[in-house]
Amino acid sequence: MTDRPADAAADRSAADHPASDPYRVCFVCTGNICRSPIAESVFRARLAEAGLDGAVAVDSAGTDGWHEGDGADPRAVAVLDAHGYPGDHTARRFRAAWFPLLDLVIALDEGHLRELRRLAPTPADAAKVRLLRSYDPAVRTPGRPSDGAAAETDGALDVPDPYYGDSAGFEECLRMVEAASEGLLTAVRNATQET
């Protein structure tokens, strides 16, 4: 994707982010080799199915730079391939300077949520950070908003890191991502219709 925040002018201010730009979503996990590339691929497919791929740009990154420049974990690529999703990916680290370019930052677990909100330069930027599974209707709890704005939930909404396990963990990650993607798609569709 040539219009990734790192490839665009990442030091632009929010005022320089024209309304004609696509709505931008970035998925974030720890190393950007397992969970966030899976989420990026699945959500990109959902957008294409919905005819929104031209209106929404999807990306991913990690809170840490350990794997920067590497491809996705081979087990993540294998699970994506087995389910018909493309798996082309290069890992990179999330930068606070990207916040003005992004409309929604999707954390894969509460540790990422806290780290991303800590990095956010403004309260408005911190409000862009949401947990992916907060969009899954099967795990919504009474009183929790359906827009992904949930507060921390003691890990109940985490997508567990499959890195230290076997391929079953990657399959479970994919199932969780797919389950939340429809709710996220609805939220993004609604947001793009408002602009």
Short mmCIF file of C-alpha atoms in Angstrom, two decimals:
data_model
loop_
_atom_site.label_atom_id
_atom_site.label_comp_id
_atom_site.label_asym_id
_atom_site.label_seq_id
_atom_site.Cartn_x
_atom_site.Cartn_y
_atom_site.Cartn_z
CA MET A 1 0.00 0.00 0.00
CA THR A 2 1.74 3.17 -1.10
CA ASP A 3 -0.30 5.54 1.07
CA ARG A 4 0.75 4.07 4.43
CA PRO A 5 1.19 6.75 7.10
CA ALA A 6 4.94 6.18 7.07
CA ASP A 7 5.03 6.66 3.31
CA ALA A 8 2.78 9.71 3.36
CA ALA A 9 4.03 12.93 4.89
CA ALA A 10 3.84 11.64 8.46
CA ASP A 11 4.56 15.07 9.90
CA ARG A 12 1.42 16.63 8.37
CA SER A 13 -0.94 18.28 10.81
CA ALA A 14 -4.58 17.25 11.11
CA ALA A 15 -5.51 20.40 9.16
CA ASP A 16 -3.49 19.07 6.22
CA HIS A 17 -5.54 15.83 6.14
CA PRO A 18 -8.07 16.66 3.38
CA ALA A 19 -11.62 15.37 3.64
CA SER A 20 -11.14 13.73 0.21
CA ASP A 21 -8.50 11.41 1.66
CA PRO A 22 -9.66 7.88 2.42
CA TYR A 23 -10.77 7.01 5.92
CA ARG A 24 -7.68 5.43 7.51
CA VAL A 25 -7.62 2.44 9.86
CA CYS A 26 -4.43 1.01 11.39
CA PHE A 27 -4.36 -2.30 13.31
CA VAL A 28 -1.69 -2.53 16.01
CA CYS A 29 -0.23 -5.49 17.90
CA THR A 30 3.21 -5.96 19.47
CA GLY A 31 5.63 -6.87 16.68
CA ASN A 32 3.38 -6.48 13.61
CA ILE A 33 4.03 -10.02 12.44
CA CYS A 34 1.04 -12.02 13.75
CA ARG A 35 -2.20 -10.45 14.96
CA SER A 36 -2.20 -7.07 13.23
CA PRO A 37 -1.25 -8.44 9.76
CA ILE A 38 -4.06 -10.99 10.12
CA ALA A 39 -6.50 -8.23 11.08
CA GLU A 40 -5.29 -6.02 8.23
CA SER A 41 -5.78 -8.78 5.64
CA VAL A 42 -9.20 -9.81 6.93
CA PHE A 43 -10.51 -6.27 7.16
CA ARG A 44 -9.17 -5.36 3.73
CA ALA A 45 -11.14 -8.33 2.34
CA ARG A 46 -14.30 -7.22 4.19
CA LEU A 47 -13.96 -3.71 2.75
CA ALA A 48 -13.57 -5.10 -0.77
CA GLU A 49 -16.66 -7.29 -0.32
CA ALA A 50 -18.60 -4.21 0.85
CA GLY A 51 -17.33 -2.04 -2.01
CA LEU A 52 -15.55 0.30 0.42
CA ASP A 53 -11.95 -0.54 -0.46
CA GLY A 54 -11.59 2.75 -2.39
CA ALA A 55 -12.96 4.80 0.50
CA VAL A 56 -10.98 3.19 3.33
CA ALA A 57 -7.22 2.62 3.60
CA VAL A 58 -6.09 -0.21 5.90
CA ASP A 59 -2.68 -0.67 7.45
CA SER A 60 -0.97 -2.28 10.44
CA ALA A 61 1.98 -1.69 12.73
CA GLY A 62 3.50 -2.85 16.02
CA THR A 63 4.07 -1.09 19.32
CA ASP A 64 7.64 -2.39 19.23
CA GLY A 65 10.19 -2.45 16.41
CA TRP A 66 11.72 -5.89 17.01
CA HIS A 67 10.60 -7.25 13.63
CA GLU A 68 10.68 -4.05 11.59
CA GLY A 69 11.31 -4.90 7.94
CA ASP A 70 10.45 -8.60 8.39
CA GLY A 71 7.57 -10.38 6.72
CA ALA A 72 4.64 -11.75 8.68
CA ASP A 73 5.19 -14.86 10.78
CA PRO A 74 5.00 -17.89 8.45
CA ARG A 75 2.21 -19.34 10.60
CA ALA A 76 0.16 -16.15 10.13
CA VAL A 77 0.77 -16.31 6.38
CA ALA A 78 -0.24 -19.99 6.35
CA VAL A 79 -3.53 -19.39 8.18
CA LEU A 80 -4.37 -16.43 5.95
CA ASP A 81 -3.56 -18.46 2.84
CA ALA A 82 -5.60 -21.44 4.05
CA HIS A 83 -8.63 -19.17 4.41
CA GLY A 84 -8.19 -17.30 1.13
CA TYR A 85 -6.69 -14.05 2.42
CA PRO A 86 -3.58 -12.45 0.90
CA GLY A 87 -0.63 -12.35 3.28
CA ASP A 88 1.90 -9.95 1.72
CA HIS A 89 3.29 -7.85 4.58
CA THR A 90 6.32 -5.96 5.89
CA ALA A 91 6.46 -5.25 9.64
CA ARG A 92 7.00 -1.77 11.02
CA ARG A 93 6.65 0.16 14.25
CA PHE A 94 3.77 2.53 15.00
CA ARG A 95 4.79 6.20 15.25
CA ALA A 96 2.94 8.84 17.31
CA ALA A 97 3.34 11.21 14.35
CA TRP A 98 0.83 9.08 12.41
CA PHE A 99 -2.12 9.98 14.64
CA PRO A 100 -3.15 13.05 12.59
CA LEU A 101 -3.23 10.86 9.46
CA LEU A 102 -5.39 8.13 11.01
CA ASP A 103 -9.09 8.05 11.73
CA LEU A 104 -9.12 4.85 13.76
CA VAL A 105 -6.34 2.93 15.51
CA ILE A 106 -7.36 -0.63 16.39
CA ALA A 107 -5.50 -2.25 19.28
CA LEU A 108 -5.41 -6.05 19.45
CA ASP A 109 -5.14 -6.18 23.25
CA GLU A 110 -5.34 -3.92 26.28
CA GLY A 111 -1.56 -3.56 26.53
CA HIS A 112 -1.56 -2.08 23.04
CA LEU A 113 -4.55 0.08 23.94
CA ARG A 114 -2.70 1.58 26.92
CA GLU A 115 0.55 2.07 24.97
CA LEU A 116 -1.18 3.71 22.01
CA ARG A 117 -3.23 6.03 24.20
CA ARG A 118 -0.02 6.96 26.04
CA LEU A 119 1.63 7.80 22.70
CA ALA A 120 -1.30 9.88 21.48
CA PRO A 121 -0.35 13.57 21.30
CA THR A 122 -3.87 14.82 22.12
CA PRO A 123 -7.01 13.55 23.86
CA ALA A 124 -8.74 13.49 20.44
CA ASP A 125 -5.98 11.20 19.14
CA ALA A 126 -6.27 8.94 22.20
CA ALA A 127 -10.01 8.65 21.49
CA LYS A 128 -9.19 7.16 18.07
CA VAL A 129 -7.73 4.04 19.77
CA ARG A 130 -10.19 1.16 20.16
CA LEU A 131 -10.02 -2.55 20.97
CA LEU A 132 -10.80 -4.80 18.01
CA ARG A 133 -12.95 -7.26 19.94
CA SER A 134 -15.10 -4.43 21.29
CA TYR A 135 -16.73 -4.58 17.84
CA ASP A 136 -17.63 -8.28 18.19
CA PRO A 137 -21.34 -8.52 19.07
CA ALA A 138 -20.83 -11.93 20.70
CA VAL A 139 -18.57 -10.45 23.40
CA ARG A 140 -20.35 -7.17 24.04
CA THR A 141 -21.38 -6.65 27.62
CA PRO A 142 -24.40 -4.67 28.83
CA GLY A 143 -23.66 -0.97 29.11
CA ARG A 144 -20.67 -1.11 26.79
CA PRO A 145 -20.98 1.09 23.70
CA SER A 146 -21.14 -0.67 20.33
CA ASP A 147 -18.74 1.79 18.70
CA GLY A 148 -15.60 0.21 20.12
CA ALA A 149 -15.11 2.95 22.71
CA ALA A 150 -15.00 0.51 25.62
CA ALA A 151 -12.66 1.10 28.50
CA GLU A 152 -10.26 -1.58 29.66
CA THR A 153 -11.95 -4.89 30.46
CA ASP A 154 -9.31 -6.90 32.35
CA GLY A 155 -8.23 -8.67 29.18
CA ALA A 156 -11.69 -9.98 28.26
CA LEU A 157 -11.44 -8.32 24.85
CA ASP A 158 -7.85 -9.29 24.06
CA VAL A 159 -6.91 -11.23 20.96
CA PRO A 160 -4.28 -13.51 22.55
CA ASP A 161 -0.81 -13.45 21.03
CA PRO A 162 -0.33 -16.72 19.11
CA TYR A 163 3.42 -16.22 18.63
CA TYR A 164 4.60 -18.62 21.35
CA GLY A 165 2.09 -21.35 20.52
CA ASP A 166 1.25 -23.60 17.62
CA SER A 167 -0.90 -23.12 14.54
CA ALA A 168 -4.11 -23.56 16.57
CA GLY A 169 -3.42 -20.17 18.18
CA PHE A 170 -3.25 -18.56 14.75
CA GLU A 171 -6.55 -20.18 13.78
CA GLU A 172 -8.13 -18.84 16.98
CA CYS A 173 -6.69 -15.39 16.25
CA LEU A 174 -8.23 -15.48 12.78
CA ARG A 175 -11.63 -16.54 14.19
CA MET A 176 -11.60 -13.65 16.68
CA VAL A 177 -10.57 -11.15 14.01
CA GLU A 178 -13.25 -12.36 11.61
CA ALA A 179 -15.91 -12.21 14.34
CA ALA A 180 -15.09 -8.56 15.15
CA SER A 181 -14.62 -7.45 11.54
CA GLU A 182 -18.33 -7.21 10.70
CA GLY A 183 -19.00 -4.84 13.61
CA LEU A 184 -15.93 -2.82 12.72
CA LEU A 185 -17.07 -2.69 9.10
CA THR A 186 -20.44 -1.29 10.22
CA ALA A 187 -18.73 1.36 12.35
CA VAL A 188 -16.38 2.37 9.54
CA ARG A 189 -19.22 2.44 7.00
CA ASN A 190 -21.19 4.73 9.32
CA ALA A 191 -18.16 6.98 9.88
CA THR A 192 -17.44 7.30 6.15
CA GLN A 193 -21.09 8.20 5.46
CA GLU A 194 -20.90 10.99 8.07
CA THR A 195 -17.94 12.68 6.35
#
